mmCIF file of C-alpha atoms in Angstrom:
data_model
loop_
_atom_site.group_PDB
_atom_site.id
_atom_site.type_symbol
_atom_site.label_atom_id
_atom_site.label_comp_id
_atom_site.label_asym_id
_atom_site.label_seq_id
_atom_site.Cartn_x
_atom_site.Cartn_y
_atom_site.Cartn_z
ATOM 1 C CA UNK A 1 3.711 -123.337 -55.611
ATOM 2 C CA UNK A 2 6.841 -122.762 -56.473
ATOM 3 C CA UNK A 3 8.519 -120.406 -58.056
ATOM 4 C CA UNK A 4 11.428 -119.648 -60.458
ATOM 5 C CA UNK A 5 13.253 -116.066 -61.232
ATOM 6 C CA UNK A 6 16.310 -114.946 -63.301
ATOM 7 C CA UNK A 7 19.519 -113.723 -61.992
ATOM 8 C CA UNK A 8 21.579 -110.861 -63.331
ATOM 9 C CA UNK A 9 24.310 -113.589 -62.975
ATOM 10 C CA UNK A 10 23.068 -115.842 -65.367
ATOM 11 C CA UNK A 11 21.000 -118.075 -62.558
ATOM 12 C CA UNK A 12 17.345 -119.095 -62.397
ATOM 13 C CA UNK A 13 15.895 -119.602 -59.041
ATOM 14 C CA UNK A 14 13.634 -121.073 -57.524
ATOM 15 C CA UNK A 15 11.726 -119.903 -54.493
ATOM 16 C CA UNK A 16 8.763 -120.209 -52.451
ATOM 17 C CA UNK A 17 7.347 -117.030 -50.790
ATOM 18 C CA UNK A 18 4.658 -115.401 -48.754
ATOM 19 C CA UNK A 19 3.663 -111.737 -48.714
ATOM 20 C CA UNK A 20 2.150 -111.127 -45.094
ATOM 21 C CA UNK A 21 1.329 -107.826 -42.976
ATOM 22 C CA UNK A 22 3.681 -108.877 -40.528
ATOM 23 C CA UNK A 23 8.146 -108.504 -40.327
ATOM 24 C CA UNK A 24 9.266 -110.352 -43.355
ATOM 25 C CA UNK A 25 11.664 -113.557 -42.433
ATOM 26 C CA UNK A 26 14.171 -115.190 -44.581
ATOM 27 C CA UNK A 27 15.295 -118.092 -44.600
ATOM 28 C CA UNK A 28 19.108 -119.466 -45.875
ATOM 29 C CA UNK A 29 19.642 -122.827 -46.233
ATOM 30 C CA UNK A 30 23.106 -124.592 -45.411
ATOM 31 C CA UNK A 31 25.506 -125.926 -48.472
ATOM 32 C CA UNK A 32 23.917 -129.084 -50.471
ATOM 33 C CA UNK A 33 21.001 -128.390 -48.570
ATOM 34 C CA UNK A 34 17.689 -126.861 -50.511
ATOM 35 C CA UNK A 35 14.609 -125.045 -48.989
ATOM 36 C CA UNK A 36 12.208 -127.918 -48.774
ATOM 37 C CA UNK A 37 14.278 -129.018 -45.469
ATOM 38 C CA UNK A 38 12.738 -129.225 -42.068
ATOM 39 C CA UNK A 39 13.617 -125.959 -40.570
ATOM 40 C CA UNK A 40 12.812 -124.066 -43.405
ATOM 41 C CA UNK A 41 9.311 -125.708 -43.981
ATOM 42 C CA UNK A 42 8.450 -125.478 -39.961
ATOM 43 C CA UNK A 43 9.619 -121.644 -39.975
ATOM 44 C CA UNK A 44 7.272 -121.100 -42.792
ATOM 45 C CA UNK A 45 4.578 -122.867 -41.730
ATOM 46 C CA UNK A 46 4.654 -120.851 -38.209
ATOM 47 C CA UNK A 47 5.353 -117.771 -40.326
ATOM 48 C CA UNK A 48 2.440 -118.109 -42.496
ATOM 49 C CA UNK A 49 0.249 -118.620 -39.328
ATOM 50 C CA UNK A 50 1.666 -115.495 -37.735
ATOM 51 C CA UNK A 51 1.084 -113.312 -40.811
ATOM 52 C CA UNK A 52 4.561 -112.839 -41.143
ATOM 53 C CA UNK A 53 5.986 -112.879 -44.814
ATOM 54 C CA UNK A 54 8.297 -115.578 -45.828
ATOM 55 C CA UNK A 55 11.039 -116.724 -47.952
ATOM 56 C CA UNK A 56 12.911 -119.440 -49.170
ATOM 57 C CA UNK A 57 14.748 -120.684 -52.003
ATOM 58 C CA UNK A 58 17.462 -122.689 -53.398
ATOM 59 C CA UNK A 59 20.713 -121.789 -54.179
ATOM 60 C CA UNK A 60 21.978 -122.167 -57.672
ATOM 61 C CA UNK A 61 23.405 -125.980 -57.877
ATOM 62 C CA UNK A 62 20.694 -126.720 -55.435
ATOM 63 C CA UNK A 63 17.419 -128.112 -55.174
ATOM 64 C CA UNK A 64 15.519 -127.457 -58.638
ATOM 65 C CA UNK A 65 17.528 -123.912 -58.897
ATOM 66 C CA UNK A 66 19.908 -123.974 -62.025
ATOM 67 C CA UNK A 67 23.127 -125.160 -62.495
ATOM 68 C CA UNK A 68 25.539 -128.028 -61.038
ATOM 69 C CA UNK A 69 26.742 -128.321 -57.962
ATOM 70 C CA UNK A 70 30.120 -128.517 -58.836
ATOM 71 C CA UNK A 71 30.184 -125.907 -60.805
ATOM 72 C CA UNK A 72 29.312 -123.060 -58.270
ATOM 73 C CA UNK A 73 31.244 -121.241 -55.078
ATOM 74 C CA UNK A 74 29.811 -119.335 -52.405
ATOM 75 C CA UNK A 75 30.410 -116.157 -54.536
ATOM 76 C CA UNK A 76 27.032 -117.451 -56.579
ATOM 77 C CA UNK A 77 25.117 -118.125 -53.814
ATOM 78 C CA UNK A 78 25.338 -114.953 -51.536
ATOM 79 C CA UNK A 79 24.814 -113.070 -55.262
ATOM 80 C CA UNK A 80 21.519 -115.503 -55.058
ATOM 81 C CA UNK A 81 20.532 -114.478 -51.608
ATOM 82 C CA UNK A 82 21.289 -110.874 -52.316
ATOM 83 C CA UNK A 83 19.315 -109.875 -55.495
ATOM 84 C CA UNK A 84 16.691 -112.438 -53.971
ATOM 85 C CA UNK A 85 16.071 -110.085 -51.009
ATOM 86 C CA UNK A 86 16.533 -106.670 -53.089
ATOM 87 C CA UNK A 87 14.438 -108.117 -55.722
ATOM 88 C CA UNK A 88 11.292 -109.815 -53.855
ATOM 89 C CA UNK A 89 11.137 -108.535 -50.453
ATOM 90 C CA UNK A 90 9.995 -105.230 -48.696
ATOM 91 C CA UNK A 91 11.170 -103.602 -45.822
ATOM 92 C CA UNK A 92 13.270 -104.622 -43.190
ATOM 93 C CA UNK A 93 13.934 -108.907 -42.545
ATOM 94 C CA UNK A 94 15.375 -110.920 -40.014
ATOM 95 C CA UNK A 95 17.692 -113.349 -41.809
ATOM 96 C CA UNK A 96 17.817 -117.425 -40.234
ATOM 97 C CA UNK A 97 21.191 -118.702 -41.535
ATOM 98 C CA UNK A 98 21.307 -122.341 -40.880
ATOM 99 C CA UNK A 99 25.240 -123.418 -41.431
ATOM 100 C CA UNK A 100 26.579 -122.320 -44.348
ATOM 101 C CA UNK A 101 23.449 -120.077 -44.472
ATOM 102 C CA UNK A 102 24.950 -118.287 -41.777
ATOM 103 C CA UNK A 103 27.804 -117.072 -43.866
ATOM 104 C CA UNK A 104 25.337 -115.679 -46.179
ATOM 105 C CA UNK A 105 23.732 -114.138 -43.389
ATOM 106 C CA UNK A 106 26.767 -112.169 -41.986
ATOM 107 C CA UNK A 107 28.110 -111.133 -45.174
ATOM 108 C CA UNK A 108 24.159 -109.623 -46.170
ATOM 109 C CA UNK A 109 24.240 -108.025 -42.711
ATOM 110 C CA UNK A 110 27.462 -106.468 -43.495
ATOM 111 C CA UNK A 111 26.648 -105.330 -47.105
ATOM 112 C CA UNK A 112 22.939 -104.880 -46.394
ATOM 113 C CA UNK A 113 22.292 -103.015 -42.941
ATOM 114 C CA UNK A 114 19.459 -101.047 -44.132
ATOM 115 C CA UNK A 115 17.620 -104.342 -45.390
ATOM 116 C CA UNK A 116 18.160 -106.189 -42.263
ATOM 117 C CA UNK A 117 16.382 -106.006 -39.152
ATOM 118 C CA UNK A 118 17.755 -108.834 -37.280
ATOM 119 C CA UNK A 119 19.918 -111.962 -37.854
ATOM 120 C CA UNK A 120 19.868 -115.882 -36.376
ATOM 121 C CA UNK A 121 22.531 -118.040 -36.638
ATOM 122 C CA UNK A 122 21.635 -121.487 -36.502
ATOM 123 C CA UNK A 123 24.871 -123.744 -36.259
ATOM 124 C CA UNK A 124 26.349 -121.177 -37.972
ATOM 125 C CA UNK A 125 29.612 -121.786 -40.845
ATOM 126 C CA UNK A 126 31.243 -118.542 -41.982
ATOM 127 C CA UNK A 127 34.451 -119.257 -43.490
ATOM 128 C CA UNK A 128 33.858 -122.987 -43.514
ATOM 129 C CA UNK A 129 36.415 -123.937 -46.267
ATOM 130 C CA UNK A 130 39.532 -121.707 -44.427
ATOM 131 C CA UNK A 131 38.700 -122.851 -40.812
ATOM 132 C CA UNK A 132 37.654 -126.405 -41.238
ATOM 133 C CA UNK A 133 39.075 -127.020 -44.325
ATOM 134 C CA UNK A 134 42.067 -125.692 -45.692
ATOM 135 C CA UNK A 135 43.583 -124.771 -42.666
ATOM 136 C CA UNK A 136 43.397 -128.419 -41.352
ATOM 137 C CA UNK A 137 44.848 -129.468 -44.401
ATOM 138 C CA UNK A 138 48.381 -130.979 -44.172
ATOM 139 C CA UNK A 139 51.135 -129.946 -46.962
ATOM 140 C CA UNK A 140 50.649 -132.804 -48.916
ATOM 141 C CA UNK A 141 47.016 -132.850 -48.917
ATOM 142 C CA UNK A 142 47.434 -128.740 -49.935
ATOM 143 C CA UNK A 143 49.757 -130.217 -52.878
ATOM 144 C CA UNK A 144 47.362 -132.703 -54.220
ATOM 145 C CA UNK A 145 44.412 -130.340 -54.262
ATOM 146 C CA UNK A 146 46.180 -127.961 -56.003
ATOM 147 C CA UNK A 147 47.239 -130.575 -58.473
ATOM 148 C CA UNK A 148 44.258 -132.703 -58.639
ATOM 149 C CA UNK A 149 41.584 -129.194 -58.958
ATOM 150 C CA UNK A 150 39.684 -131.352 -56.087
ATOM 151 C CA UNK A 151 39.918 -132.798 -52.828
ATOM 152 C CA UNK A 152 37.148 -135.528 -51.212
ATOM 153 C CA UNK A 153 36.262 -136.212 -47.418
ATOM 154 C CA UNK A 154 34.119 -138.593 -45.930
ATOM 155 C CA UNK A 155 31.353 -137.472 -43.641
ATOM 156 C CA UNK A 156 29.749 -139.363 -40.356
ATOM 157 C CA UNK A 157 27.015 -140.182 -42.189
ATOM 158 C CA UNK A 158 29.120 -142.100 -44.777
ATOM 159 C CA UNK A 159 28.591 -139.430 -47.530
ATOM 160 C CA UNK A 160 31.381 -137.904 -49.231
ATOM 161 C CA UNK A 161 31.776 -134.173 -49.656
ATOM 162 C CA UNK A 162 33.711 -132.954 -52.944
ATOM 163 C CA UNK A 163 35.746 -129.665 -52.637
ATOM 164 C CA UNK A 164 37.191 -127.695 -55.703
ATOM 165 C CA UNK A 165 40.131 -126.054 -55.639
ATOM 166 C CA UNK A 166 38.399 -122.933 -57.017
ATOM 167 C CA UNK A 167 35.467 -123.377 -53.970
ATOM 168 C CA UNK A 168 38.329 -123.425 -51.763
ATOM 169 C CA UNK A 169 39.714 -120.345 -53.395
ATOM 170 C CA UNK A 170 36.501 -118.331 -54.336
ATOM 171 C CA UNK A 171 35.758 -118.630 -50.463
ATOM 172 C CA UNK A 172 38.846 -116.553 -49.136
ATOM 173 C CA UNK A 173 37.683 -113.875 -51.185
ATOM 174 C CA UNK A 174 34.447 -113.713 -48.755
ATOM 175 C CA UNK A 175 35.832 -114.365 -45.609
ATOM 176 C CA UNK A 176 33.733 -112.546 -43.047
ATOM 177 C CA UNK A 177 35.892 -113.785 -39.730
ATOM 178 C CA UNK A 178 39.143 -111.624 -40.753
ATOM 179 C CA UNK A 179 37.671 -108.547 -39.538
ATOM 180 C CA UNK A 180 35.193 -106.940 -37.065
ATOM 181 C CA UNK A 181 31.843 -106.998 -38.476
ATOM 182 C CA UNK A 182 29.358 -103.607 -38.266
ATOM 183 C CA UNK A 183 26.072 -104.701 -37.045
ATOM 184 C CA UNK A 184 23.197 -102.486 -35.385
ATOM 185 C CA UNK A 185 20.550 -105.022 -35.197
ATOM 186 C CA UNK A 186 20.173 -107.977 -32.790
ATOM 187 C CA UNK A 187 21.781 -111.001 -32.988
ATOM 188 C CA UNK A 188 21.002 -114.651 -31.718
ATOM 189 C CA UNK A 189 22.986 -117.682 -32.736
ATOM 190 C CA UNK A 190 21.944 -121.231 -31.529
ATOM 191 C CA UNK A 191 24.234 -124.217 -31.932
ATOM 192 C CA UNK A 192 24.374 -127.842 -30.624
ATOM 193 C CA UNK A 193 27.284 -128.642 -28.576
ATOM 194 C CA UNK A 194 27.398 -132.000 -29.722
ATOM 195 C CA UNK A 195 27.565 -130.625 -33.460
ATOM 196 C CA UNK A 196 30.448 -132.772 -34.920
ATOM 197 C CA UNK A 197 30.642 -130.794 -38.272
ATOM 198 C CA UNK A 198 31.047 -127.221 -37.218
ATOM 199 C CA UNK A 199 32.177 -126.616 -33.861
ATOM 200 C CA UNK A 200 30.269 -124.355 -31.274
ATOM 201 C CA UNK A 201 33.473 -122.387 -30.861
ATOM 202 C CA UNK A 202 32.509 -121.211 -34.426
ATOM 203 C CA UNK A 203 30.009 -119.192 -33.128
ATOM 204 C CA UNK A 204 31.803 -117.829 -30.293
ATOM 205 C CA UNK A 205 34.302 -116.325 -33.030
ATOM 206 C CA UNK A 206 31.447 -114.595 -34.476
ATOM 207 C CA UNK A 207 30.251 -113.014 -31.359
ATOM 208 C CA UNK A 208 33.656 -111.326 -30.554
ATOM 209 C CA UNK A 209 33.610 -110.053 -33.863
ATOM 210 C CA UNK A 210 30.386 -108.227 -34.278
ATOM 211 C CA UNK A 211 30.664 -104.841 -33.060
ATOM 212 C CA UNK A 212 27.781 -101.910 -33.160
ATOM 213 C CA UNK A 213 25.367 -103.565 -31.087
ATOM 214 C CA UNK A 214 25.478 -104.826 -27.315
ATOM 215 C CA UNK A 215 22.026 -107.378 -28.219
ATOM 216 C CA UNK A 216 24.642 -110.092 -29.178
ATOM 217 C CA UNK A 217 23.215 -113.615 -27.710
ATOM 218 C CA UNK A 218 24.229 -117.192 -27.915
ATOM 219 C CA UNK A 219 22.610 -120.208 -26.963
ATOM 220 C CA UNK A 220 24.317 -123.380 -26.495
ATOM 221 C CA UNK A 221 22.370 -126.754 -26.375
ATOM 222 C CA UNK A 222 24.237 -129.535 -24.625
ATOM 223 C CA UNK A 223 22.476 -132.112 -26.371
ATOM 224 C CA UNK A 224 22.068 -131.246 -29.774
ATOM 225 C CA UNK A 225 24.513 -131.784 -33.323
ATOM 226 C CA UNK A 226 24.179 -129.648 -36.157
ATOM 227 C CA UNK A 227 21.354 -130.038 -37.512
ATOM 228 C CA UNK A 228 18.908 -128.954 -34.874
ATOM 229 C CA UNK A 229 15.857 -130.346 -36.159
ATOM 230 C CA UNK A 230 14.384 -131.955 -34.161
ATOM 231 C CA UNK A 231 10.943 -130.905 -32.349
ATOM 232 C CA UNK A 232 11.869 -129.425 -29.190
ATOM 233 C CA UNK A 233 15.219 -127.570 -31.277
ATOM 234 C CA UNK A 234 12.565 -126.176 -33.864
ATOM 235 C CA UNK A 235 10.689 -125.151 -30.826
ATOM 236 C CA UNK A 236 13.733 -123.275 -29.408
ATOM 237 C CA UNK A 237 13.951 -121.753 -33.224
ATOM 238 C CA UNK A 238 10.280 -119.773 -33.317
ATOM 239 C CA UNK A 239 11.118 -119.083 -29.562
ATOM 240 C CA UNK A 240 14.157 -117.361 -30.609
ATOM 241 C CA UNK A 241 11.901 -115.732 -33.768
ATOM 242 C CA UNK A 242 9.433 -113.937 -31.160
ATOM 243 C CA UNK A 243 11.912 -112.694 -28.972
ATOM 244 C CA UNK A 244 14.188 -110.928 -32.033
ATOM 245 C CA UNK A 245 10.935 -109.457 -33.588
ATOM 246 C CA UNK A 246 10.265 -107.492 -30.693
ATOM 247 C CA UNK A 247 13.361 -105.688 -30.221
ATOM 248 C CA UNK A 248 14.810 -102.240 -31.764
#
């Protein structure tokens, strides 16, 4: 059943969660994506069945979480994920970022080491609006979303993703790529080599920056694009689970 809880931000959020004797896991979905996706409902269906405690929620503008889409910036949602994980769980958790999720994930490993026992990446995004936004933005096109407060691209799929100006703005004030980032805990990040939204190279930024610990992994799939959901890449996903659970 789910669940719905108050923000000292002025956000109500829902959630789905199970308390189990077991490492707690949380899950962070990617942006316009809620926590009734495939990843997140396969995780949690292993997790329950492994005793492990669980959780998942949507991000405010999300899913059946308050507020409009347009009307929030990645400053609202890692405040989500953060009093979330203060608020409801105990004890150390291994994060699983899934894109944009994944910038959640670094900047909660940066701001909450004693919380975190280990992160995943899956097709991780930090930074998405500077690297694969803004910065392939031509003058004119920087002009005209400055102007215009918005800016519209089509995706593969023939949907159409709608950027504010202040999204585009809020973001640089959470960059997490400008700087080495302090982590003690291990670190796996999968991603699909064939992902045509956020390139693997993403994630091989990430690795150079993460300094503290040596347990810094990477898989690459040939085969797969970003989403990694299908059976044999959720598979690879729990595999990934067991082996970061065991290790100090």
């Amino acid at each position: 059943m789910t669940n719905f809880i108050d923000t000292p931000h002025g956000n109500t959020i829902a959630y789905n969660q199970f308390i189990g004797k077991n490492l707690g896991i949380v899950f962070l979905s990617g942006f316009k994506s809620d926590m009734r996706g495939n990843k997140a409902l396969y995780i949690e269906d292993w997790a329950i069945n492994n005793k492990h405690s669980f959780l998942r929620f949507d991000y405010s503008g999300h899913g059946e979480s308050s507020g409009r889409m347009d009307e929030k910036c990645f400053s609202d949602w890692y405040m989500d994920a953060e009093f979330l994980i203060r608020k409801l769980t105990k004890g150390k958790q291994i994060l699983i970022g899934s894109s944009m999720g994944g910038w959640v994930m670094l900047k909660l490993a940066k701001n909450l080491q004693k919380k975190i026992f280990g992160i995943i990446g899956l097709a991780p995004a930090p930074d998405f609006p500077k690297y694969l936004i803004w910065d392939k933005m031509d003058i004119n096109q920087k002009k005209s979303l400055i102007k215009n407060k918005k800016i519209s691209f089509s995706n593969n799929d023939g949907s159409e993703n709608i950027f504010s100006y202040e999204f585009i703005k809020d973001s640089f004030k959470n960059l997490v790529l400008s700087e080495n980032l302090y982590f003690e805990g291990p670190v796996y990040l999968y991603h699909g080599m064939r992902d045509t939204e956020v390139p693997y190279t993403l994630s091989i930024d990430i690795i150079k920056n993460i300094v503290g610990t040596q347990n810094v992994n990477l898989l690459l799939d040939k085969e797969a694009g970003h989403r990694l959901s299908e059976k044999r890449q959720l598979k690879t996903i729990i595999n990934i689970i067991n082996v970061v659970k065991t290790q100090d």
